[in-house]
Short mmCIF file of C-alpha atoms and ligand atoms in Angstrom, two decimals:
data_model
loop_
_atom_site.label_atom_id
_atom_site.label_comp_id
_atom_site.label_asym_id
_atom_site.label_seq_id
_atom_site.Cartn_x
_atom_site.Cartn_y
_atom_site.Cartn_z
CA MET T 1 0.00 0.00 0.00
CA ARG T 2 1.05 3.54 -0.61
CA GLY T 3 0.83 6.15 2.08
CA LYS T 4 2.41 9.19 3.61
CA ILE T 5 4.42 9.48 6.81
CA ILE T 6 2.56 11.88 9.05
CA LYS T 7 4.59 11.49 12.24
CA GLY T 8 7.77 9.86 13.47
CA ILE T 9 8.29 9.04 17.13
CA ALA T 10 10.96 6.86 18.73
CA GLY T 11 11.67 4.71 15.71
CA PHE T 12 8.04 4.37 14.69
CA TYR T 13 6.64 5.96 11.58
CA TYR T 14 2.94 6.65 11.37
CA VAL T 15 1.81 6.20 7.81
CA HIS T 16 -1.51 7.55 6.61
CA VAL T 17 -3.13 5.60 3.80
CA MET T 18 -6.04 7.38 2.14
CA GLY T 19 -9.27 5.57 2.85
CA GLU T 20 -7.57 3.07 5.19
CA GLY T 21 -6.28 4.95 8.17
CA VAL T 22 -2.97 5.20 9.99
CA PHE T 23 -0.46 2.37 10.24
CA GLU T 24 2.26 2.19 12.85
CA CYS T 25 5.40 1.16 11.00
CA ARG T 26 9.04 0.28 11.44
CA ALA T 27 11.62 1.03 8.75
CA LYS T 28 14.59 -1.13 9.65
CA GLY T 29 15.39 -2.48 6.22
CA ILE T 30 15.50 0.90 4.52
CA PHE T 31 17.86 2.35 7.08
CA ARG T 32 20.32 -0.49 6.66
CA ASN T 33 20.26 -0.94 2.92
CA ARG T 34 19.92 2.54 1.51
CA LYS T 35 20.76 4.86 4.36
CA VAL T 36 17.56 6.80 3.78
CA LYS T 37 16.11 8.26 6.91
CA PRO T 38 12.40 8.50 6.28
CA LEU T 39 10.94 11.94 6.95
CA VAL T 40 7.53 13.26 7.80
CA GLY T 41 5.93 13.98 4.43
CA ASP T 42 7.61 11.09 2.65
CA ASP T 43 5.44 9.05 0.34
CA VAL T 44 6.17 5.43 1.13
CA ARG T 45 5.20 1.89 0.28
CA ILE T 46 4.32 -0.25 3.26
CA ASP T 47 3.74 -3.92 3.84
CA VAL T 48 1.03 -4.51 6.35
CA VAL T 49 2.18 -6.82 9.10
CA ASP T 50 -1.02 -7.16 10.95
CA GLY T 51 -4.12 -5.72 9.32
CA VAL T 52 -6.12 -5.82 12.52
CA LYS T 53 -3.62 -3.93 14.60
CA THR T 54 -2.73 -1.63 11.72
CA GLN T 55 0.98 -2.27 11.94
CA GLY T 56 3.39 -2.44 9.06
CA ASN T 57 6.83 -1.98 7.61
CA VAL T 58 8.03 0.85 5.45
CA VAL T 59 9.63 -0.97 2.53
CA GLU T 60 10.24 1.88 0.12
CA VAL T 61 10.60 5.66 0.27
CA TYR T 62 9.56 7.24 -3.02
CA GLN T 63 11.59 10.01 -4.63
CA ARG T 64 11.23 13.30 -2.79
CA LYS T 65 9.95 16.34 -4.62
CA ASN T 66 11.67 18.62 -2.10
CA CYS T 67 12.75 18.64 1.48
CA LEU T 68 12.76 21.37 4.11
CA GLU T 69 15.25 21.38 6.94
CA ARG T 70 13.76 23.09 9.93
CA PRO T 71 11.30 21.48 10.35
CA ALA T 72 12.46 18.39 8.50
CA VAL T 73 9.60 17.59 6.17
CA ALA T 74 9.47 16.23 2.63
CA ASN T 75 7.20 16.85 -0.36
CA VAL T 76 5.85 20.22 0.66
CA ASP T 77 3.53 21.74 -1.95
CA GLN T 78 3.24 25.12 -0.29
CA ALA T 79 3.90 26.99 2.91
CA MET T 80 1.49 29.38 4.49
CA ALA T 81 2.82 32.14 6.71
CA VAL T 82 0.18 32.60 9.37
CA PHE T 83 -0.08 35.90 11.19
CA ALA T 84 -2.83 37.75 13.00
CA THR T 85 -4.10 41.05 11.64
CA ALA T 86 -4.03 42.13 15.28
CA ASN T 87 -3.41 40.66 18.74
CA PRO T 88 -0.52 40.02 18.35
CA PRO T 89 0.21 42.71 15.75
CA PRO T 90 1.94 41.23 12.70
CA ASN T 91 5.70 41.51 12.44
CA LEU T 92 6.07 42.07 8.71
CA TYR T 93 9.85 41.78 8.81
CA LEU T 94 9.44 38.24 10.12
CA LEU T 95 6.95 37.61 7.33
CA ASP T 96 9.32 38.94 4.67
CA VAL T 97 12.21 36.84 6.01
CA PHE T 98 9.94 33.82 5.79
CA LEU T 99 8.95 34.65 2.20
CA VAL T 100 12.62 34.92 1.23
CA ARG T 101 13.30 31.59 2.92
CA MET T 102 10.60 29.95 0.83
CA GLU T 103 11.88 31.58 -2.38
CA GLN T 104 15.30 30.18 -1.62
CA VAL T 105 14.06 26.60 -1.27
CA GLY T 106 11.57 26.97 -4.11
CA VAL T 107 8.43 26.30 -2.08
CA PRO T 108 5.42 28.43 -3.12
CA ALA T 109 4.29 30.66 -0.27
CA LEU T 110 0.95 32.12 0.66
CA ILE T 111 0.06 34.57 3.37
CA GLY T 112 -2.70 33.83 5.83
CA MET T 113 -3.95 36.64 8.04
CA ASN T 114 -6.11 35.37 10.87
CA LYS T 115 -8.24 37.20 13.45
CA VAL T 116 -9.91 39.65 11.07
CA ASP T 117 -12.66 39.74 13.70
CA VAL T 118 -10.49 41.78 16.08
CA ASP T 119 -9.36 44.24 13.41
CA ASP T 120 -11.44 47.31 12.62
CA GLY T 121 -10.33 47.06 9.00
CA ALA T 122 -7.32 49.37 9.23
CA ASN T 123 -4.67 46.65 9.52
CA THR T 124 -6.33 44.52 6.89
CA GLU T 125 -6.21 47.44 4.50
CA TRP T 126 -2.55 48.38 4.94
CA ILE T 127 -1.37 44.77 4.91
CA HIS T 128 -3.28 44.20 1.70
CA GLU T 129 -1.75 47.37 0.28
CA ILE T 130 1.80 46.20 1.07
CA TYR T 131 1.47 42.72 -0.40
CA LYS T 132 -0.93 43.15 -3.30
CA ARG T 133 1.92 43.62 -5.78
CA SER T 134 4.07 40.82 -4.38
CA GLY T 135 2.21 38.10 -6.22
CA TYR T 136 1.80 36.04 -3.05
CA PRO T 137 -1.76 34.91 -2.51
CA ILE T 138 -2.99 36.65 0.64
CA LEU T 139 -6.00 35.53 2.55
CA PHE T 140 -7.79 37.24 5.42
CA PHE T 141 -9.86 35.02 7.67
CA SER T 142 -11.06 34.36 11.17
CA VAL T 143 -10.93 30.86 12.59
CA LYS T 144 -13.03 32.04 15.49
CA GLU T 145 -15.86 33.53 13.45
CA GLY T 146 -15.53 31.12 10.55
CA GLU T 147 -14.99 34.02 8.19
CA ASN T 148 -13.52 33.12 4.80
CA MET T 149 -12.72 29.61 5.99
CA ASN T 150 -14.16 28.00 2.87
CA VAL T 151 -11.77 29.98 0.69
CA LEU T 152 -8.93 28.94 2.95
CA LYS T 153 -9.94 25.29 2.66
CA GLU T 154 -9.92 25.60 -1.12
CA CYS T 155 -6.35 26.91 -1.00
CA LEU T 156 -5.29 23.86 0.99
CA ALA T 157 -7.21 21.22 -0.95
CA HIS T 158 -5.22 18.30 -2.37
CA LYS T 159 -1.95 19.76 -1.14
CA THR T 160 0.58 19.33 1.62
CA THR T 161 0.88 22.66 3.38
CA VAL T 162 3.25 23.73 6.09
CA LEU T 163 1.86 26.36 8.44
CA ALA T 164 4.40 28.71 9.91
CA GLY T 165 4.17 31.75 12.09
CA PRO T 166 4.78 33.14 15.54
CA SER T 167 2.88 31.71 18.47
CA GLY T 168 -0.43 33.20 19.42
CA VAL T 169 -1.65 33.85 15.88
CA GLY T 170 -3.99 30.87 15.81
CA LYS T 171 -2.13 28.05 14.05
CA SER T 172 -3.30 25.42 16.54
CA SER T 173 -6.83 26.77 16.32
CA LEU T 174 -6.63 26.52 12.55
CA THR T 175 -5.31 22.95 12.63
CA ASN T 176 -8.08 21.99 15.05
CA TYR T 177 -10.66 23.67 12.86
CA LEU T 178 -9.51 21.76 9.81
CA HIS T 179 -9.00 18.53 11.65
CA PRO T 180 -11.05 18.43 14.85
CA SER T 181 -9.40 15.27 16.18
CA ALA T 182 -5.94 16.81 15.94
CA GLY T 183 -6.28 17.87 19.57
CA MET T 184 -3.74 20.64 19.36
CA GLU T 185 -3.43 22.57 22.56
CA VAL T 186 -4.79 26.06 22.08
CA GLY T 187 -3.16 28.53 24.39
CA ALA T 188 -4.46 31.83 25.63
CA LEU T 189 -2.31 34.84 24.99
CA SER T 190 -0.39 35.75 28.09
CA GLY T 191 1.85 38.56 29.20
CA LYS T 192 2.34 42.04 27.87
CA GLY T 193 4.17 41.00 24.73
CA GLY T 194 1.19 39.01 23.54
CA ARG T 195 3.24 35.84 23.59
CA GLY T 196 1.38 32.59 23.44
CA LYS T 197 2.02 29.20 24.99
CA HIS T 198 4.90 26.91 24.17
CA THR T 199 4.92 25.85 20.58
CA THR T 200 4.26 22.52 18.96
CA ARG T 201 6.58 19.81 20.21
CA HIS T 202 7.07 17.55 17.23
CA SER T 203 6.40 17.64 13.53
CA GLU T 204 3.13 16.07 12.52
CA LEU T 205 1.07 16.21 9.38
CA PHE T 206 -2.66 16.16 9.80
CA ALA T 207 -4.61 14.38 7.10
CA LEU T 208 -7.91 15.82 6.02
CA ASP T 209 -9.98 14.98 2.93
CA GLY T 210 -7.06 14.74 0.57
CA CYS T 211 -4.95 17.49 2.06
CA TYR T 212 -2.21 17.46 4.65
CA VAL T 213 -1.42 20.30 6.99
CA MET T 214 1.51 20.67 9.32
CA ASP T 215 1.85 23.13 12.14
CA THR T 216 5.54 23.70 12.68
CA PRO T 217 7.60 24.53 15.71
CA GLY T 218 10.22 26.23 13.54
CA PHE T 219 10.17 29.16 11.14
CA SER T 220 10.24 31.93 13.67
CA SER T 221 13.75 33.15 12.94
CA LEU T 222 14.43 36.77 12.18
CA GLU T 223 17.72 35.80 10.54
CA PRO T 224 17.61 35.93 6.77
CA PRO T 225 18.60 32.56 5.28
CA LYS T 226 22.27 32.10 4.43
CA MET T 227 23.10 33.37 0.97
CA ALA T 228 25.33 35.94 -0.68
CA ALA T 229 23.85 39.41 -0.12
CA GLY T 230 23.95 39.94 -3.88
CA GLU T 231 21.55 37.03 -4.41
CA LEU T 232 18.87 38.36 -2.11
CA LYS T 233 17.28 40.47 -4.85
CA GLU T 234 16.31 37.27 -6.69
CA CYS T 235 14.07 36.38 -3.75
CA ILE T 236 11.85 39.46 -4.01
CA PRO T 237 9.30 38.81 -6.78
CA GLU T 238 8.25 42.48 -7.16
CA PHE T 239 11.77 43.41 -8.27
CA ALA T 240 11.70 41.12 -11.30
CA PRO T 241 9.88 43.41 -13.76
CA TYR T 242 12.20 46.34 -12.94
CA GLY T 243 15.55 44.77 -12.11
CA THR T 244 16.70 44.46 -15.70
CA ASN T 245 16.25 48.20 -16.32
CA CYS T 246 18.88 49.33 -13.83
CA LYS T 247 21.95 51.08 -15.18
CA TYR T 248 24.27 48.44 -13.77
CA LEU T 249 23.68 44.80 -14.57
CA ASP T 250 24.77 43.72 -11.11
CA CYS T 251 22.74 46.41 -9.36
CA VAL T 252 21.62 45.28 -5.91
CA HIS T 253 19.14 48.16 -5.71
CA VAL T 254 20.58 49.70 -2.57
CA GLY T 255 22.97 52.56 -3.25
CA GLU T 256 23.45 52.55 -7.02
CA ARG T 257 22.61 55.40 -9.39
CA ASP T 258 19.84 55.01 -11.97
CA CYS T 259 18.28 52.09 -10.18
CA ALA T 260 14.94 51.10 -11.70
CA VAL T 261 13.89 49.29 -8.54
CA LYS T 262 14.40 52.36 -6.36
CA LYS T 263 12.55 54.42 -8.92
CA ALA T 264 9.66 51.96 -8.77
CA VAL T 265 9.63 52.31 -4.97
CA GLU T 266 9.43 56.10 -5.30
CA GLU T 267 6.65 55.84 -7.84
CA GLY T 268 4.71 53.28 -5.85
CA GLY T 269 5.18 50.26 -8.12
CA ILE T 270 6.96 48.46 -5.27
CA HIS T 271 5.79 49.08 -1.71
CA GLU T 272 8.34 50.88 0.44
CA ALA T 273 7.74 48.57 3.40
CA ARG T 274 8.75 45.56 1.28
CA TYR T 275 11.75 47.47 -0.04
CA GLY T 276 12.74 48.63 3.44
CA ASN T 277 12.73 45.06 4.72
CA TYR T 278 14.79 44.01 1.71
CA VAL T 279 17.43 46.62 2.56
CA LYS T 280 17.45 45.51 6.19
CA MET T 281 17.97 41.86 5.19
CA PHE T 282 20.59 42.91 2.66
CA GLU T 283 22.56 44.84 5.30
CA THR T 284 22.36 41.88 7.67
CA LEU T 285 23.76 39.53 5.04
CA LYS T 286 26.49 42.06 4.13
CA GLN T 287 27.42 42.37 7.78
CA GLY T 288 27.81 38.59 7.95
CA GLU T 289 30.06 38.56 4.90
CA ARG T 290 32.46 40.99 6.55
CA PHE T 291 33.29 38.46 9.22
CA VAL T 292 33.94 35.56 6.87
P1 GDP N 1 -0.84 29.37 17.95
O1 GDP N 1 0.12 29.69 19.04
O2 GDP N 1 -0.47 30.04 16.66
O3 GDP N 1 -1.05 27.90 17.77
O4 GDP N 1 -2.23 30.04 18.37
P2 GDP N 1 -3.50 29.39 19.11
O5 GDP N 1 -4.29 28.56 18.16
O6 GDP N 1 -3.05 28.74 20.36
O7 GDP N 1 -4.36 30.70 19.42
C1 GDP N 1 -3.89 31.75 20.26
C2 GDP N 1 -5.09 32.51 20.81
O8 GDP N 1 -5.78 33.20 19.75
C3 GDP N 1 -6.13 31.62 21.46
O9 GDP N 1 -6.63 32.29 22.60
C4 GDP N 1 -7.21 31.48 20.40
O10 GDP N 1 -8.48 31.23 20.97
C5 GDP N 1 -7.15 32.85 19.75
N1 GDP N 1 -7.66 32.84 18.34
C6 GDP N 1 -7.41 31.94 17.38
N2 GDP N 1 -8.03 32.27 16.22
C7 GDP N 1 -8.70 33.43 16.48
C8 GDP N 1 -9.52 34.30 15.66
O11 GDP N 1 -9.82 34.07 14.49
N3 GDP N 1 -9.98 35.42 16.29
C9 GDP N 1 -9.72 35.71 17.59
N4 GDP N 1 -10.24 36.82 18.09
N5 GDP N 1 -8.97 34.92 18.36
C10 GDP N 1 -8.46 33.79 17.82
ZN1 ZN N 2 18.77 48.56 -9.20
#
């Protein structure tokens, strides 16, 4: 049978087979013979050992489409950055770092803005304004009020989606909404900083009518991913239509003269908040290069 690893704990792999359920599997042979360590998200072939007890053996790991590192998960179709429109207020630098990270690994990203019910419309409007030219699908919803949840479900249908975002924005609530038996612990916001409870402990995909969703403990880093500062511009989709019109071919759009990207920022073709975060990430990467 063919299935997907949804969880790995202490040498056991839990393999979800559509229409059958979850099988608790070992993967001894694969480890020994091919040195493949199965990952959450891997599509695998299993032999059922005991149909009644739903136990089996992973006998083959199919070719991976891609593989993320933190969290370690294979075959990701898309990643959704989840933030709240308010409470806690969204940190758009964190969002932009995340978008760059996904560009770098080639995983399509979408932006999910939860808690529209606590926003009077102002945040929703300026966030929309900032990202509307980025090309990233952006979705405003409220898990609590059920607002726009059908559209959100459509975005996730038939795909494996990694959810990422700071704690307190409603990722556990969303996972529970999509998959009521997931039993994710939903924490109340506590403290002045609007920080939520401790985050998810291990990686687990939740299966739901043909789609898989994973709430991740990682992806909260403010560090831009490791790359040469000069490559960062390739990770900002809005730059693409302008970048080739700069005076210098190797323009990084920071201090150069006759820069078409900077001109587009001045004229409103690229939002200055997105550009500002680009410059901040660029400087951080440059700083790192100085110490190499
Ligand atoms: P996580 O840390 O990202 O997993 O966030 P949780 O799912 O634990 O939610 C954090 C808090 O936000 C909890 O108190 C939830 O009840 C609350 N919450 C989640 N979704 C919504 C929403 O759409 N609107 C409002 N007002 N609160 C929400
Ligand atoms: Zn330029």
